[in-house]
Amino acid sequence: SASDTLEEEIKMIEAKIRNIEQGKKSYPEVKFLTYKDRKRILITGGAGFVGSHLVDRLMMQGHEVTVVDNFFTGRKRNVEHWIGHENFELLHHDIVNPLYIEVDQIYHLASPASPPNYMYNPIKTLKTNTLGTINMLGLAKRVRARLLLASTSEVYGDPELHPQNEDYWGHVNPIGPRACYDEGKRVAETMCYAYEKQENVEVRVARIFNTFGPRMHMNDGRVVSNFILQALQNESITVYGEGEQTRSFQYVSDLVDGLMALMNSNYSQPVNLGNPEEHTIIEFARIILSLVGGDSKIIKKTAMEDDPQRRKPDIGRAMKYLGWHPKVPLMVGLNKTIEYFQNELRRSRHSERNFHMPDMLEL
C-alpha cells in the first residue's frame, strides 16, 4: 500500500541522515554556569538506574559531572548521550579501590540494589558498601567534598513500626539472605557519621524507598519490573504469598529532586525519600495489567524468605527540612515505565536505540 512504501522511503531517508550525522554527535543543550556556580560533582554508580537520571539533571543544570561505575549492574548506554561532552567524564572504576580526583560533591550511589543482584554476589555487595564507602568518605575528607550516601529503606528490615520514621532503629536479620545489603547499608550510615564526628566531613544520608522508572533493570526481580514484563509478554503475573503485603513506589524524577534537595540542604541527619501512598502487591498487579492490557492471569506462589510485609515511609522530615514530597502520580510514572519496557522488548538490533532523553521540562 501507499503508506507502506512511504514508511520504507522515510526509513531510507532516516538511515541516510544517520550516516551523515555519524561524524558529529549532538548533545542536549545544557545551561551555562559561571565558574563560581559550577560544581564538580562525582556520582558513583552514575551509569545505574537512579544515577543516570541524576547525571541528566546535573548536566542539564550546567555542572561538571564525573561518573564512576564498574558496570556490575550499571550500563554504559544509560549515559552514552553525554559521552564526549566537555562537562562529562566517565571512569570505569570499582570504588572498592581508592580513587583520587578533585570534586566538590559526591553522590555515593554505587551498590547493587535489587535482591537478585545483591544475593547473586553478597560478598561484592558487602565490599562495595563497606570498603567502597570508606574510600568515598576518605576522598571527601581529602578534598573537603560533601558526600551524600544513598542508603535504603532496607535499613529498617521487616519493620514492626508503621509507617517508618528516621528514628526507628529497624528489625533486621543479620544473617538472612538480604543481610549483605541491609547490614552493608547500615554500616555505611555508621561510617558516614563516624567521619562527620571525627573528621568533620559534611555528610547527607538518604534512605531511599522503592523507586521505578525508565532505565530500571527489566529483569531485576522487583515487583514493578516483573509485573510489567509479564503483562507485556502475556505471561502469568506471579504474586508471592497472598499478595496482601504492601509496597509504596516513587517515580525516579521525584527521587532525583529529593537527592538534590538533600545534598544542597543544611540538614545532616538521615532523611526518608519515598512515596507514602501504599498499595498491596495484588493491587499493583491489577493496575499494571489494566494499563498494559492483554490476557495475563494473576497467579499466587509461595512467599519469599524475609520479604517485608509492609513498607511505607514517613516523609515528615523531608517535607519539613527539604520542602520535598513526591509529585508524579503513580499512573503517569507507570505509563512512562511501560513505554520504556515496550521499546526495550522491541529492540532487535544494536543500532535501534531505546533512548530516554533527559526531560527538559523538569528543570
Short mmCIF file of C-alpha atoms in Angstrom, two decimals:
data_model
loop_
_atom_site.label_atom_id
_atom_site.label_comp_id
_atom_site.label_asym_id
_atom_site.label_seq_id
_atom_site.Cartn_x
_atom_site.Cartn_y
_atom_site.Cartn_z
CA SER A 1 0.00 0.00 0.00
CA ALA A 2 0.98 3.65 -0.40
CA SER A 3 1.57 4.17 3.34
CA ASP A 4 3.93 1.17 3.44
CA THR A 5 6.10 2.48 0.60
CA LEU A 6 6.07 5.88 2.26
CA GLU A 7 7.27 4.29 5.50
CA GLU A 8 10.01 2.45 3.62
CA GLU A 9 11.18 5.68 2.00
CA ILE A 10 11.13 7.52 5.33
CA LYS A 11 13.25 4.73 6.81
CA MET A 12 15.76 5.04 3.96
CA ILE A 13 15.98 8.81 4.41
CA GLU A 14 16.42 8.36 8.17
CA ALA A 15 19.25 5.89 7.54
CA LYS A 16 20.93 8.37 5.17
CA ILE A 17 20.62 11.16 7.75
CA ARG A 18 22.11 8.85 10.38
CA ASN A 19 25.06 8.17 8.09
CA ILE A 20 25.63 11.88 7.52
CA GLU A 21 25.37 12.64 11.24
CA GLN A 22 27.65 9.82 12.31
CA GLY A 23 30.68 12.04 12.26
CA LYS A 24 29.09 14.53 14.62
CA LYS A 25 27.41 13.93 17.95
CA SER A 26 24.82 16.37 19.20
CA TYR A 27 24.09 16.86 22.88
CA PRO A 28 21.10 18.14 24.81
CA GLU A 29 21.50 21.89 25.34
CA VAL A 30 22.93 22.41 28.83
CA LYS A 31 22.64 25.59 30.87
CA PHE A 32 25.79 27.70 31.11
CA LEU A 33 27.05 28.18 34.67
CA THR A 34 29.74 30.69 35.58
CA TYR A 35 32.86 29.42 37.29
CA LYS A 36 31.59 30.26 40.78
CA ASP A 37 28.22 28.48 40.36
CA ARG A 38 29.52 25.43 38.52
CA LYS A 39 30.31 22.47 40.75
CA ARG A 40 32.45 19.41 40.10
CA ILE A 41 30.22 16.51 41.04
CA LEU A 42 31.14 12.84 41.37
CA ILE A 43 28.42 10.23 41.05
CA THR A 44 29.39 6.69 41.99
CA GLY A 45 27.08 4.22 40.29
CA GLY A 46 26.26 7.01 37.83
CA ALA A 47 25.59 4.59 34.97
CA GLY A 48 22.89 2.89 37.01
CA PHE A 49 19.14 3.44 37.03
CA VAL A 50 18.91 6.28 39.56
CA GLY A 51 22.45 7.56 38.94
CA SER A 52 21.92 8.17 35.24
CA HIS A 53 18.80 10.27 35.87
CA LEU A 54 20.78 12.28 38.40
CA VAL A 55 23.54 12.73 35.80
CA ASP A 56 20.97 14.07 33.32
CA ARG A 57 19.61 16.60 35.79
CA LEU A 58 23.04 17.84 36.96
CA MET A 59 24.39 18.02 33.40
CA MET A 60 21.34 19.99 32.24
CA GLN A 61 21.93 22.41 35.11
CA GLY A 62 25.45 23.01 33.76
CA HIS A 63 27.66 21.27 36.32
CA GLU A 64 30.78 19.21 35.60
CA VAL A 65 29.84 15.61 36.24
CA THR A 66 32.16 12.64 36.72
CA VAL A 67 30.60 9.19 36.75
CA VAL A 68 32.42 6.28 38.35
CA ASP A 69 30.93 2.87 37.64
CA ASN A 70 32.17 -0.72 37.43
CA PHE A 71 29.18 -1.77 35.28
CA PHE A 72 28.21 -4.63 37.58
CA THR A 73 24.60 -3.51 37.24
CA GLY A 74 25.15 -0.13 35.56
CA ARG A 75 25.08 0.22 31.78
CA LYS A 76 27.11 2.49 29.58
CA ARG A 77 24.10 3.25 27.43
CA ASN A 78 22.32 4.93 30.34
CA VAL A 79 24.81 7.79 30.00
CA GLU A 80 26.05 7.37 26.42
CA HIS A 81 24.27 10.56 25.28
CA TRP A 82 26.75 12.58 27.40
CA ILE A 83 29.96 10.79 26.43
CA GLY A 84 32.28 13.28 24.75
CA HIS A 85 30.60 16.34 26.27
CA GLU A 86 33.19 18.68 27.79
CA ASN A 87 31.39 18.74 31.16
CA PHE A 88 31.14 14.96 31.39
CA GLU A 89 33.65 12.29 32.37
CA LEU A 90 33.04 8.53 32.61
CA LEU A 91 35.52 6.48 34.63
CA HIS A 92 35.38 2.70 34.52
CA HIS A 93 36.49 2.13 38.08
CA ASP A 94 35.50 -0.03 41.03
CA ILE A 95 35.28 2.03 44.23
CA VAL A 96 36.43 -0.96 46.26
CA ASN A 97 39.76 0.53 45.13
CA PRO A 98 40.60 4.09 46.22
CA LEU A 99 40.02 6.97 43.84
CA TYR A 100 41.93 10.24 43.66
CA ILE A 101 40.11 13.08 41.89
CA GLU A 102 39.15 16.66 42.69
CA VAL A 103 35.44 17.19 43.40
CA ASP A 104 33.06 19.43 45.35
CA GLN A 105 30.21 16.98 45.90
CA ILE A 106 29.92 13.19 45.92
CA TYR A 107 26.68 11.35 45.33
CA HIS A 108 27.56 7.86 46.53
CA LEU A 109 25.03 5.61 44.81
CA ALA A 110 27.24 2.64 43.95
CA SER A 111 25.83 -0.70 45.11
CA PRO A 112 23.77 -3.48 43.58
CA ALA A 113 20.27 -2.65 44.77
CA SER A 114 17.84 -5.38 43.76
CA PRO A 115 17.64 -8.69 45.60
CA PRO A 116 18.71 -10.91 42.66
CA ASN A 117 21.75 -8.69 42.10
CA TYR A 118 22.94 -8.48 45.66
CA MET A 119 22.07 -12.10 46.51
CA TYR A 120 23.98 -13.27 43.43
CA ASN A 121 27.17 -11.77 44.82
CA PRO A 122 26.75 -10.99 48.53
CA ILE A 123 30.48 -10.53 49.15
CA LYS A 124 30.79 -7.98 46.35
CA THR A 125 27.78 -6.15 47.78
CA LEU A 126 29.39 -6.05 51.22
CA LYS A 127 32.73 -4.84 49.85
CA THR A 128 31.09 -2.10 47.82
CA ASN A 129 29.08 -0.85 50.79
CA THR A 130 31.94 -1.06 53.30
CA LEU A 131 35.30 -0.57 51.53
CA GLY A 132 33.64 1.49 48.81
CA THR A 133 32.02 3.80 51.32
CA ILE A 134 35.26 4.15 53.33
CA ASN A 135 37.07 5.05 50.10
CA MET A 136 34.49 7.68 49.17
CA LEU A 137 34.47 9.16 52.67
CA GLY A 138 38.27 9.24 52.56
CA LEU A 139 38.08 11.10 49.25
CA ALA A 140 35.52 13.53 50.70
CA LYS A 141 37.83 14.14 53.66
CA ARG A 142 40.90 14.80 51.48
CA VAL A 143 39.25 17.20 49.04
CA ARG A 144 36.73 18.62 51.55
CA ALA A 145 33.76 17.50 49.47
CA ARG A 146 30.27 16.91 50.78
CA LEU A 147 29.11 13.30 50.48
CA LEU A 148 25.55 12.05 50.09
CA LEU A 149 25.05 8.36 50.84
CA ALA A 150 22.25 6.62 49.00
CA SER A 151 21.02 4.43 51.84
CA THR A 152 17.84 2.41 51.76
CA SER A 153 14.57 1.63 53.47
CA GLU A 154 16.10 -1.84 53.92
CA VAL A 155 17.95 -0.44 56.97
CA TYR A 156 14.54 -0.82 58.68
CA GLY A 157 14.42 -4.53 57.76
CA ASP A 158 10.96 -6.07 58.19
CA PRO A 159 9.59 -3.19 60.25
CA GLU A 160 7.50 -3.59 63.39
CA LEU A 161 6.73 0.13 63.29
CA HIS A 162 4.41 1.53 60.65
CA PRO A 163 4.98 3.88 58.84
CA GLN A 164 8.75 4.03 59.34
CA ASN A 165 10.31 7.30 60.51
CA GLU A 166 14.04 8.04 60.64
CA ASP A 167 14.29 7.47 64.39
CA TYR A 168 13.20 3.83 64.06
CA TRP A 169 16.18 1.52 64.55
CA GLY A 170 14.89 -1.29 62.39
CA HIS A 171 14.30 -5.01 62.62
CA VAL A 172 16.98 -6.73 60.56
CA ASN A 173 18.14 -10.33 60.38
CA PRO A 174 21.96 -10.03 60.34
CA ILE A 175 22.42 -13.42 58.68
CA GLY A 176 19.41 -13.58 56.34
CA PRO A 177 19.61 -13.71 52.53
CA ARG A 178 19.32 -9.92 52.26
CA ALA A 179 21.72 -9.18 55.14
CA CYS A 180 24.65 -8.34 52.86
CA TYR A 181 22.65 -5.38 51.58
CA ASP A 182 20.73 -4.37 54.74
CA GLU A 183 23.73 -4.57 57.05
CA GLY A 184 26.06 -3.18 54.39
CA LYS A 185 23.94 -0.04 54.16
CA ARG A 186 23.50 0.17 57.93
CA VAL A 187 27.26 0.15 58.50
CA ALA A 188 27.71 2.60 55.60
CA GLU A 189 25.50 5.03 57.55
CA THR A 190 27.57 4.36 60.69
CA MET A 191 30.71 5.22 58.71
CA CYS A 192 29.25 8.49 57.45
CA TYR A 193 28.54 9.71 60.95
CA ALA A 194 31.91 8.47 62.22
CA TYR A 195 33.66 10.56 59.54
CA GLU A 196 31.40 13.50 60.31
CA LYS A 197 32.23 13.33 64.01
CA GLN A 198 35.92 12.55 63.76
CA GLU A 199 36.99 14.30 60.54
CA ASN A 200 34.27 16.95 60.14
CA VAL A 201 33.25 15.57 56.74
CA GLU A 202 29.91 17.01 55.58
CA VAL A 203 27.55 14.05 55.08
CA ARG A 204 23.96 13.59 53.91
CA VAL A 205 22.08 10.30 54.22
CA ALA A 206 19.05 9.50 52.06
CA ARG A 207 17.04 6.42 52.96
CA ILE A 208 15.52 5.57 49.61
CA PHE A 209 12.29 3.59 49.36
CA ASN A 210 11.14 1.67 46.27
CA THR A 211 11.68 3.63 43.08
CA PHE A 212 10.77 2.88 39.48
CA GLY A 213 11.02 4.46 36.04
CA PRO A 214 12.77 4.22 32.66
CA ARG A 215 16.22 2.57 32.71
CA MET A 216 15.36 0.33 35.62
CA HIS A 217 16.55 -3.22 35.02
CA MET A 218 13.89 -5.24 33.30
CA ASN A 219 14.76 -8.50 34.98
CA ASP A 220 15.81 -7.26 38.39
CA GLY A 221 13.18 -9.37 40.10
CA ARG A 222 11.34 -6.38 41.55
CA VAL A 223 7.61 -6.06 41.70
CA VAL A 224 7.10 -3.33 39.10
CA SER A 225 9.51 -4.73 36.53
CA ASN A 226 8.28 -8.30 36.98
CA PHE A 227 4.63 -7.34 36.56
CA ILE A 228 5.19 -5.06 33.55
CA LEU A 229 7.38 -7.62 31.83
CA GLN A 230 4.95 -10.47 32.46
CA ALA A 231 1.98 -8.41 31.27
CA LEU A 232 3.75 -7.20 28.12
CA GLN A 233 4.70 -10.77 27.22
CA ASN A 234 1.26 -12.14 28.05
CA GLU A 235 2.70 -14.40 30.72
CA SER A 236 1.04 -15.11 34.04
CA ILE A 237 1.66 -12.39 36.62
CA THR A 238 3.23 -14.06 39.65
CA VAL A 239 2.40 -12.78 43.10
CA TYR A 240 4.35 -14.23 46.06
CA GLY A 241 2.22 -15.17 49.04
CA GLU A 242 -1.33 -13.82 49.20
CA GLY A 243 -0.30 -10.51 47.65
CA GLU A 244 -1.52 -8.63 50.70
CA GLN A 245 1.99 -7.35 51.50
CA THR A 246 2.24 -3.64 50.71
CA ARG A 247 4.78 -1.53 48.85
CA SER A 248 4.97 2.15 48.06
CA PHE A 249 6.64 3.38 44.90
CA GLN A 250 8.08 6.73 43.88
CA TYR A 251 8.89 7.76 40.34
CA VAL A 252 12.59 8.28 39.66
CA SER A 253 12.36 12.02 38.87
CA ASP A 254 10.85 12.65 42.31
CA LEU A 255 13.73 10.78 43.94
CA VAL A 256 16.30 12.81 41.96
CA ASP A 257 14.61 16.02 43.17
CA GLY A 258 14.86 14.74 46.73
CA LEU A 259 18.52 13.72 46.46
CA MET A 260 19.50 17.12 45.08
CA ALA A 261 17.41 18.98 47.67
CA LEU A 262 19.06 16.95 50.45
CA MET A 263 22.59 17.40 49.11
CA ASN A 264 22.15 21.17 48.93
CA SER A 265 20.37 21.48 52.28
CA ASN A 266 21.94 22.11 55.67
CA TYR A 267 20.37 19.02 57.17
CA SER A 268 22.75 16.17 58.03
CA GLN A 269 20.55 13.54 59.71
CA PRO A 270 19.06 10.61 57.69
CA VAL A 271 16.04 11.50 55.55
CA ASN A 272 13.45 9.11 54.11
CA LEU A 273 12.78 9.64 50.41
CA GLY A 274 9.80 7.65 49.26
CA ASN A 275 6.13 7.76 48.42
CA PRO A 276 3.76 7.26 51.37
CA GLU A 277 0.99 6.10 49.02
CA GLU A 278 0.72 2.41 49.90
CA HIS A 279 -0.64 -0.34 47.65
CA THR A 280 -0.89 -4.09 48.11
CA ILE A 281 1.11 -6.20 45.68
CA ILE A 282 -2.12 -7.62 44.27
CA GLU A 283 -3.39 -4.07 43.58
CA PHE A 284 -0.17 -3.32 41.69
CA ALA A 285 -0.64 -6.45 39.62
CA ARG A 286 -4.18 -5.36 38.69
CA ILE A 287 -3.22 -1.74 37.96
CA ILE A 288 -0.32 -2.76 35.70
CA LEU A 289 -2.43 -5.39 33.96
CA SER A 290 -5.11 -2.79 33.22
CA LEU A 291 -2.54 -0.30 31.86
CA VAL A 292 -0.76 -2.85 29.67
CA GLY A 293 -3.82 -4.77 28.55
CA GLY A 294 -3.50 -8.35 27.30
CA ASP A 295 -4.85 -11.54 28.84
CA SER A 296 -2.35 -12.37 31.58
CA LYS A 297 -3.72 -14.22 34.61
CA ILE A 298 -2.61 -13.37 38.13
CA ILE A 299 -1.29 -16.45 39.96
CA LYS A 300 -0.04 -16.84 43.53
CA LYS A 301 3.21 -18.57 44.53
CA THR A 302 4.76 -19.36 47.90
CA ALA A 303 6.10 -16.37 49.81
CA MET A 304 9.79 -15.35 49.76
CA GLU A 305 12.04 -15.53 52.84
CA ASP A 306 12.48 -12.25 54.80
CA ASP A 307 10.12 -10.45 52.42
CA PRO A 308 8.93 -7.40 54.38
CA GLN A 309 5.15 -7.36 54.87
CA ARG A 310 4.67 -3.62 54.91
CA ARG A 311 6.82 -0.79 53.68
CA LYS A 312 5.72 2.81 53.94
CA PRO A 313 7.87 5.87 54.55
CA ASP A 314 7.09 8.63 56.99
CA ILE A 315 8.32 11.61 54.96
CA GLY A 316 7.59 14.31 57.55
CA ARG A 317 11.30 15.08 57.84
CA ALA A 318 11.80 15.54 54.07
CA MET A 319 8.71 17.77 53.92
CA LYS A 320 9.85 19.86 56.89
CA TYR A 321 13.56 20.31 56.09
CA LEU A 322 13.67 19.96 52.30
CA GLY A 323 10.16 21.04 51.31
CA TRP A 324 10.08 17.77 49.34
CA HIS A 325 7.31 15.32 48.59
CA PRO A 326 6.65 13.08 45.55
CA LYS A 327 4.72 14.83 42.78
CA VAL A 328 4.45 12.33 39.91
CA PRO A 329 1.18 10.36 40.07
CA LEU A 330 1.55 6.56 40.04
CA MET A 331 -0.28 6.15 36.71
CA VAL A 332 1.87 8.73 34.93
CA GLY A 333 5.07 7.07 36.16
CA LEU A 334 3.83 3.59 35.32
CA ASN A 335 2.89 4.62 31.78
CA LYS A 336 6.36 6.10 31.16
CA THR A 337 7.95 2.93 32.53
CA ILE A 338 5.73 0.64 30.47
CA GLU A 339 6.62 2.62 27.34
CA TYR A 340 10.32 2.19 28.12
CA PHE A 341 9.90 -1.56 28.64
CA GLN A 342 7.93 -1.89 25.39
CA ASN A 343 10.75 -0.20 23.49
CA GLU A 344 13.30 -2.44 25.22
CA LEU A 345 11.44 -5.57 24.14
CA ARG A 346 11.14 -4.25 20.56
CA ARG A 347 14.87 -3.68 20.19
CA SER A 348 16.21 -6.31 17.85
CA ARG A 349 19.38 -4.60 16.62
CA HIS A 350 22.08 -2.78 18.49
CA SER A 351 21.54 0.32 16.38
CA GLU A 352 17.91 0.59 17.48
CA ARG A 353 18.38 2.82 20.45
CA ASN A 354 15.82 2.88 23.22
CA PHE A 355 16.78 6.34 24.24
CA HIS A 356 15.16 8.00 27.22
CA MET A 357 16.01 11.64 26.57
CA PRO A 358 16.59 13.84 29.64
CA ASP A 359 13.35 15.73 30.24
CA MET A 360 13.90 19.42 29.54
CA LEU A 361 10.60 20.21 31.26
CA GLU A 362 11.67 19.00 34.66
CA LEU A 363 14.41 21.59 35.17
#
